[in-house]
mmCIF file of C-alpha atoms and ligand atoms in Angstrom:
data_model
loop_
_atom_site.group_PDB
_atom_site.id
_atom_site.type_symbol
_atom_site.label_atom_id
_atom_site.label_comp_id
_atom_site.label_asym_id
_atom_site.label_seq_id
_atom_site.Cartn_x
_atom_site.Cartn_y
_atom_site.Cartn_z
ATOM 1 C CA MET A 242 -127.192 -52.741 -57.019
ATOM 2 C CA LEU A 243 -129.912 -50.510 -55.553
ATOM 3 C CA LYS A 244 -132.344 -52.108 -57.981
ATOM 4 C CA SER A 245 -131.575 -55.589 -56.712
ATOM 5 C CA VAL A 246 -131.921 -54.518 -53.054
ATOM 6 C CA ASN A 247 -135.308 -52.976 -53.823
ATOM 7 C CA LYS A 248 -136.333 -56.171 -55.521
ATOM 8 C CA ILE A 249 -135.394 -58.185 -52.441
ATOM 9 C CA CYS A 250 -137.208 -55.714 -50.181
ATOM 10 C CA ASP A 251 -140.396 -56.187 -52.198
ATOM 11 C CA CYS A 252 -140.396 -59.852 -51.301
ATOM 12 C CA ALA A 253 -142.690 -59.751 -48.282
ATOM 13 C CA ASN A 254 -143.644 -63.281 -49.317
ATOM 14 C CA ASP A 255 -140.167 -64.515 -48.447
ATOM 15 C CA ALA A 256 -140.521 -63.123 -44.941
ATOM 16 C CA ASP A 257 -143.955 -64.763 -44.589
ATOM 17 C CA PHE A 258 -142.509 -68.065 -45.769
ATOM 18 C CA GLN A 259 -139.703 -67.761 -43.226
ATOM 19 C CA THR A 260 -142.028 -66.994 -40.334
ATOM 20 C CA LYS A 261 -144.522 -69.733 -41.216
ATOM 21 C CA ASN A 262 -141.756 -72.291 -41.560
ATOM 22 C CA LYS A 263 -139.751 -71.048 -38.589
ATOM 23 C CA VAL A 264 -136.705 -70.153 -40.645
ATOM 24 C CA ILE A 265 -134.395 -67.366 -39.524
ATOM 25 C CA LEU A 266 -131.059 -65.999 -40.634
ATOM 26 C CA PHE A 267 -128.112 -65.726 -38.282
ATOM 27 C CA ILE A 268 -126.016 -62.801 -39.451
ATOM 28 C CA SER A 269 -122.410 -63.498 -38.581
ATOM 29 C CA GLY A 270 -119.013 -64.315 -39.978
ATOM 30 C CA ASN A 271 -118.269 -66.588 -37.033
ATOM 31 C CA PHE A 272 -118.927 -70.262 -37.712
ATOM 32 C CA HIS A 273 -118.293 -71.263 -34.054
ATOM 33 C CA LYS A 274 -121.115 -69.004 -32.912
ATOM 34 C CA PHE A 275 -123.347 -70.360 -35.667
ATOM 35 C CA GLU A 276 -122.691 -73.966 -34.596
ATOM 36 C CA GLU A 277 -123.656 -73.135 -31.009
ATOM 37 C CA VAL A 278 -126.796 -71.243 -32.018
ATOM 38 C CA HIS A 279 -127.835 -73.851 -34.591
ATOM 39 C CA SER A 280 -127.451 -76.761 -32.173
ATOM 40 C CA ILE A 281 -129.834 -75.057 -29.713
ATOM 41 C CA LEU A 282 -132.440 -73.803 -32.192
ATOM 42 C CA SER A 283 -132.646 -76.872 -34.385
ATOM 43 C CA PRO A 284 -134.067 -79.247 -31.690
ATOM 44 C CA MET A 285 -136.572 -76.483 -30.847
ATOM 45 C CA GLY A 286 -137.944 -76.651 -34.386
ATOM 46 C CA ILE A 287 -136.288 -73.452 -35.624
ATOM 47 C CA THR A 288 -134.192 -73.657 -38.789
ATOM 48 C CA VAL A 289 -131.315 -71.238 -38.903
ATOM 49 C CA GLY A 290 -129.050 -70.352 -41.797
ATOM 50 C CA MET A 291 -125.862 -68.339 -41.557
ATOM 51 C CA LEU A 292 -125.427 -65.246 -43.683
ATOM 52 C CA ARG A 293 -122.502 -62.876 -43.742
ATOM 53 C CA VAL A 294 -123.596 -59.307 -44.429
ATOM 54 C CA LYS A 295 -120.806 -56.849 -45.010
ATOM 55 C CA GLY A 296 -121.232 -53.583 -43.173
ATOM 56 C CA GLU A 297 -119.315 -51.105 -41.096
ATOM 57 C CA GLU A 298 -118.123 -52.379 -37.737
ATOM 58 C CA ILE A 299 -120.395 -50.706 -35.200
ATOM 59 C CA GLN A 300 -118.612 -49.040 -32.282
ATOM 60 C CA SER A 301 -120.347 -48.468 -28.960
ATOM 61 C CA ASP A 302 -119.583 -48.932 -25.273
ATOM 62 C CA ASN A 303 -122.746 -51.003 -24.919
ATOM 63 C CA ASN A 304 -123.208 -54.568 -26.236
ATOM 64 C CA ASN A 305 -126.992 -54.172 -26.505
ATOM 65 C CA GLU A 306 -126.562 -51.069 -28.628
ATOM 66 C CA ILE A 307 -124.096 -52.874 -30.920
ATOM 67 C CA ALA A 308 -126.435 -55.858 -31.339
ATOM 68 C CA LYS A 309 -129.457 -53.618 -31.995
ATOM 69 C CA LYS A 310 -127.651 -51.456 -34.552
ATOM 70 C CA SER A 311 -126.135 -54.490 -36.299
ATOM 71 C CA ALA A 312 -129.541 -56.163 -36.564
ATOM 72 C CA THR A 313 -131.140 -52.982 -37.915
ATOM 73 C CA GLU A 314 -128.372 -52.506 -40.468
ATOM 74 C CA ALA A 315 -128.559 -56.137 -41.590
ATOM 75 C CA PHE A 316 -132.370 -56.007 -41.884
ATOM 76 C CA ASN A 317 -132.134 -52.860 -44.009
ATOM 77 C CA LYS A 318 -129.961 -54.847 -46.398
ATOM 78 C CA CYS A 319 -131.741 -58.198 -46.587
ATOM 79 C CA CYS A 320 -135.312 -57.436 -45.347
ATOM 80 C CA LEU A 321 -135.801 -60.910 -43.861
ATOM 81 C CA PRO A 322 -136.298 -62.041 -40.241
ATOM 82 C CA LEU A 323 -132.880 -62.401 -38.669
ATOM 83 C CA ILE A 324 -130.808 -62.504 -35.520
ATOM 84 C CA VAL A 325 -127.381 -61.100 -34.726
ATOM 85 C CA GLU A 326 -125.389 -61.682 -31.576
ATOM 86 C CA ASP A 327 -122.893 -59.512 -29.757
ATOM 87 C CA ALA A 328 -120.798 -60.902 -26.922
ATOM 88 C CA GLY A 329 -118.290 -59.464 -24.462
ATOM 89 C CA LEU A 330 -115.993 -60.606 -21.683
ATOM 90 C CA PHE A 331 -116.166 -58.380 -18.597
ATOM 91 C CA ILE A 332 -113.248 -58.712 -16.170
ATOM 92 C CA ASP A 333 -113.944 -57.519 -12.612
ATOM 93 C CA ALA A 334 -110.360 -56.511 -11.789
ATOM 94 C CA HIS A 335 -110.324 -54.244 -14.868
ATOM 95 C CA GLU A 336 -113.717 -52.605 -14.227
ATOM 96 C CA GLY A 337 -115.405 -54.676 -16.915
ATOM 97 C CA PHE A 338 -112.738 -54.247 -19.592
ATOM 98 C CA PRO A 339 -112.661 -55.414 -22.393
ATOM 99 C CA GLY A 340 -116.515 -55.730 -22.416
ATOM 100 C CA PRO A 341 -117.825 -54.169 -25.637
ATOM 101 C CA TYR A 342 -114.229 -53.877 -26.894
ATOM 102 C CA SER A 343 -113.663 -57.646 -26.670
ATOM 103 C CA ALA A 344 -113.394 -58.201 -30.425
ATOM 104 C CA TYR A 345 -110.696 -55.542 -30.769
ATOM 105 C CA VAL A 346 -108.795 -56.795 -27.727
ATOM 106 C CA TYR A 347 -108.942 -60.371 -28.988
ATOM 107 C CA LYS A 348 -107.747 -59.276 -32.415
ATOM 108 C CA THR A 349 -104.811 -57.320 -30.984
ATOM 109 C CA ILE A 350 -103.437 -58.787 -27.734
ATOM 110 C CA GLN A 351 -105.329 -62.127 -27.822
ATOM 111 C CA ASN A 352 -105.507 -64.519 -24.864
ATOM 112 C CA LYS A 353 -101.803 -64.172 -24.161
ATOM 113 C CA GLY A 354 -102.311 -60.431 -23.638
ATOM 114 C CA ILE A 355 -105.293 -60.956 -21.336
ATOM 115 C CA LEU A 356 -103.268 -63.374 -19.189
ATOM 116 C CA LYS A 357 -100.497 -60.773 -19.072
ATOM 117 C CA LEU A 358 -103.005 -58.117 -17.922
ATOM 118 C CA MET A 359 -104.044 -60.544 -15.165
ATOM 119 C CA GLU A 360 -100.505 -61.236 -13.920
ATOM 120 C CA ASN A 361 -100.274 -61.010 -10.103
ATOM 121 C CA ILE A 362 -103.997 -60.247 -9.837
ATOM 122 C CA GLN A 363 -105.808 -62.355 -7.233
ATOM 123 C CA ASN A 364 -109.359 -61.455 -8.247
ATOM 124 C CA ARG A 365 -109.860 -63.535 -11.421
ATOM 125 C CA LYS A 366 -113.648 -63.039 -11.621
ATOM 126 C CA ALA A 367 -115.102 -62.368 -15.064
ATOM 127 C CA THR A 368 -118.512 -62.483 -16.738
ATOM 128 C CA PHE A 369 -119.358 -63.409 -20.309
ATOM 129 C CA HIS A 370 -122.336 -61.534 -21.713
ATOM 130 C CA SER A 371 -124.369 -62.224 -24.846
ATOM 131 C CA THR A 372 -127.059 -60.159 -26.505
ATOM 132 C CA ILE A 373 -129.191 -61.663 -29.261
ATOM 133 C CA ALA A 374 -131.018 -59.081 -31.363
ATOM 134 C CA TYR A 375 -133.945 -60.343 -33.438
ATOM 135 C CA TYR A 376 -135.309 -58.141 -36.207
ATOM 136 C CA SER A 377 -138.351 -58.664 -38.400
ATOM 137 C CA ARG A 378 -140.559 -56.208 -40.240
ATOM 138 C CA LYS A 379 -143.354 -56.946 -37.762
ATOM 139 C CA THR A 380 -141.395 -56.596 -34.512
ATOM 140 C CA GLY A 381 -138.452 -54.255 -35.185
ATOM 141 C CA PRO A 382 -135.448 -54.936 -32.926
ATOM 142 C CA LEU A 383 -135.964 -57.158 -29.864
ATOM 143 C CA LEU A 384 -133.169 -58.038 -27.434
ATOM 144 C CA PHE A 385 -132.530 -61.226 -25.436
ATOM 145 C CA GLU A 386 -129.638 -61.399 -22.967
ATOM 146 C CA GLY A 387 -127.658 -64.099 -21.220
ATOM 147 C CA GLN A 388 -124.641 -64.154 -18.953
ATOM 148 C CA ILE A 389 -122.367 -66.545 -17.144
ATOM 149 C CA GLU A 390 -119.983 -65.805 -14.304
ATOM 150 C CA GLY A 391 -116.625 -67.455 -14.035
ATOM 151 C CA LYS A 392 -112.928 -66.738 -13.808
ATOM 152 C CA ILE A 393 -109.884 -66.161 -15.955
ATOM 153 C CA THR A 394 -107.493 -69.109 -15.764
ATOM 154 C CA LEU A 395 -104.330 -68.592 -13.789
ATOM 155 C CA THR A 396 -101.461 -68.755 -16.212
ATOM 156 C CA GLU A 397 -102.256 -70.983 -19.118
ATOM 157 C CA ARG A 398 -104.719 -71.487 -21.955
ATOM 158 C CA ARG A 399 -106.576 -74.796 -21.570
ATOM 159 C CA GLY A 400 -108.417 -76.833 -24.200
ATOM 160 C CA ASN A 401 -108.868 -76.773 -27.916
ATOM 161 C CA ASN A 402 -112.503 -77.788 -28.431
ATOM 162 C CA ASN A 403 -114.396 -75.645 -30.898
ATOM 163 C CA SER A 404 -110.841 -74.878 -32.183
ATOM 164 C CA GLY A 405 -110.192 -72.967 -28.972
ATOM 165 C CA PHE A 406 -112.629 -70.259 -30.132
ATOM 166 C CA GLY A 407 -111.971 -66.739 -28.793
ATOM 167 C CA PHE A 408 -111.542 -66.515 -25.025
ATOM 168 C CA ASP A 409 -112.783 -70.095 -24.509
ATOM 169 C CA PRO A 410 -109.340 -71.437 -23.432
ATOM 170 C CA ILE A 411 -108.940 -68.844 -20.635
ATOM 171 C CA PHE A 412 -112.538 -68.690 -19.311
ATOM 172 C CA GLN A 413 -113.704 -71.187 -16.693
ATOM 173 C CA PRO A 414 -117.362 -70.920 -15.678
ATOM 174 C CA ALA A 415 -118.132 -70.962 -11.954
ATOM 175 C CA GLN A 416 -118.953 -74.440 -10.644
ATOM 176 C CA SER A 417 -116.936 -76.079 -13.418
ATOM 177 C CA ASN A 418 -113.407 -77.377 -13.438
ATOM 178 C CA LYS A 419 -113.224 -77.083 -17.216
ATOM 179 C CA THR A 420 -112.658 -74.030 -19.380
ATOM 180 C CA PHE A 421 -115.145 -73.482 -22.227
ATOM 181 C CA ALA A 422 -112.470 -74.840 -24.589
ATOM 182 C CA GLU A 423 -112.273 -78.081 -22.575
ATOM 183 C CA MET A 424 -116.048 -78.580 -22.838
ATOM 184 C CA THR A 425 -117.920 -80.265 -25.656
ATOM 185 C CA LEU A 426 -120.374 -78.113 -27.590
ATOM 186 C CA LYS A 427 -123.184 -79.765 -25.634
ATOM 187 C CA GLU A 428 -121.521 -79.013 -22.284
ATOM 188 C CA LYS A 429 -120.856 -75.386 -23.235
ATOM 189 C CA ASN A 430 -124.469 -75.012 -24.377
ATOM 190 C CA CYS A 431 -125.707 -76.142 -20.952
ATOM 191 C CA VAL A 432 -124.154 -73.125 -19.242
ATOM 192 C CA SER A 433 -122.987 -70.473 -21.690
ATOM 193 C CA HIS A 434 -124.031 -66.831 -21.960
ATOM 194 C CA ARG A 435 -124.963 -67.419 -25.621
ATOM 195 C CA ALA A 436 -127.086 -70.487 -24.855
ATOM 196 C CA LYS A 437 -129.027 -68.543 -22.220
ATOM 197 C CA ALA A 438 -129.747 -65.682 -24.625
ATOM 198 C CA VAL A 439 -130.637 -68.043 -27.486
ATOM 199 C CA ASN A 440 -132.969 -70.088 -25.267
ATOM 200 C CA LYS A 441 -134.783 -66.922 -24.170
ATOM 201 C CA PHE A 442 -135.163 -65.924 -27.814
ATOM 202 C CA ALA A 443 -136.391 -69.392 -28.870
ATOM 203 C CA GLN A 444 -138.986 -69.530 -26.116
ATOM 204 C CA TRP A 445 -140.345 -66.143 -27.148
ATOM 205 C CA TYR A 446 -140.205 -66.997 -30.869
ATOM 206 C CA ASN A 447 -142.019 -70.298 -30.511
ATOM 207 C CA LYS A 448 -144.875 -68.527 -28.723
ATOM 208 C CA GLN A 449 -145.336 -66.190 -31.727
ATOM 209 C CA THR A 450 -145.492 -68.776 -34.493
HETATM 210 P P1 IMP B 238 -118.297 -60.538 -30.854
HETATM 211 O O1 IMP B 238 -118.069 -59.065 -31.007
HETATM 212 O O2 IMP B 238 -119.654 -60.881 -30.373
HETATM 213 O O3 IMP B 238 -117.942 -61.335 -32.076
HETATM 214 O O4 IMP B 238 -117.328 -61.082 -29.722
HETATM 215 C C1 IMP B 238 -116.301 -60.319 -29.135
HETATM 216 C C2 IMP B 238 -115.086 -61.171 -28.913
HETATM 217 O O5 IMP B 238 -115.377 -62.141 -27.906
HETATM 218 C C3 IMP B 238 -114.612 -61.919 -30.152
HETATM 219 O O6 IMP B 238 -113.224 -61.742 -30.279
HETATM 220 C C4 IMP B 238 -114.923 -63.368 -29.882
HETATM 221 O O7 IMP B 238 -113.867 -64.192 -30.315
HETATM 222 C C5 IMP B 238 -115.051 -63.421 -28.367
HETATM 223 N N1 IMP B 238 -116.144 -64.313 -28.005
HETATM 224 C C6 IMP B 238 -117.462 -64.131 -28.232
HETATM 225 N N2 IMP B 238 -118.175 -65.143 -27.765
HETATM 226 C C7 IMP B 238 -117.284 -66.014 -27.226
HETATM 227 C C8 IMP B 238 -117.428 -67.279 -26.610
HETATM 228 O O8 IMP B 238 -118.494 -67.865 -26.461
HETATM 229 N N3 IMP B 238 -116.271 -67.842 -26.187
HETATM 230 C C9 IMP B 238 -115.058 -67.251 -26.342
HETATM 231 N N4 IMP B 238 -114.875 -66.098 -26.916
HETATM 232 C C10 IMP B 238 -115.984 -65.462 -27.374
#
């Protein structure tokens, strides 16, 4: 096993090929995220492939730290230019909770539980945050952030686009009457936290190559 990793790590040529041809890996097990990222990067001339790299789930109370550590860990395994993304939903009335714990909260209490936590609460304000961490041998870890303010829907989940991915059915961006799950991929990409972070990354990346 170690032998094969070393062999991969010797392949500096692969990394050169990737950079020259604007090919990067998106390390994730989440196909919805990949679709969003791919549909932004592809028209900007950047080819992105999805790769799932098994590793320990990184715990931290900071999304940037999680993204940075995940990117570093993934690079140590595959030695090729890559990005990882870490997102979180920050609810004002709960002092930013679940924030960096969003994945765990979604896994356990899901959207139904969030709506329950919001029962009888007037202040529905929430912010979605995304951190993209890029890692290459040349640059080390670089972070790009995006966020979008909005609110948690009143009582119900709305929409099933993107298969009602994550908190999409209960998050309605400010200045929109649709939840993320009621938007098309294109509409979500015009406003989302992830799209903002990915666009910042792409603009930087295209200046380097
Ligand atoms: P992750 O740790 O970046 O995968 O995201 C934390 C949690 O937020 C996961 O449970 C995701 O389902 C959820 N999540 C991340 N991004 C989005 C999004 O764009 N819409 C809805 N839910 C999201």
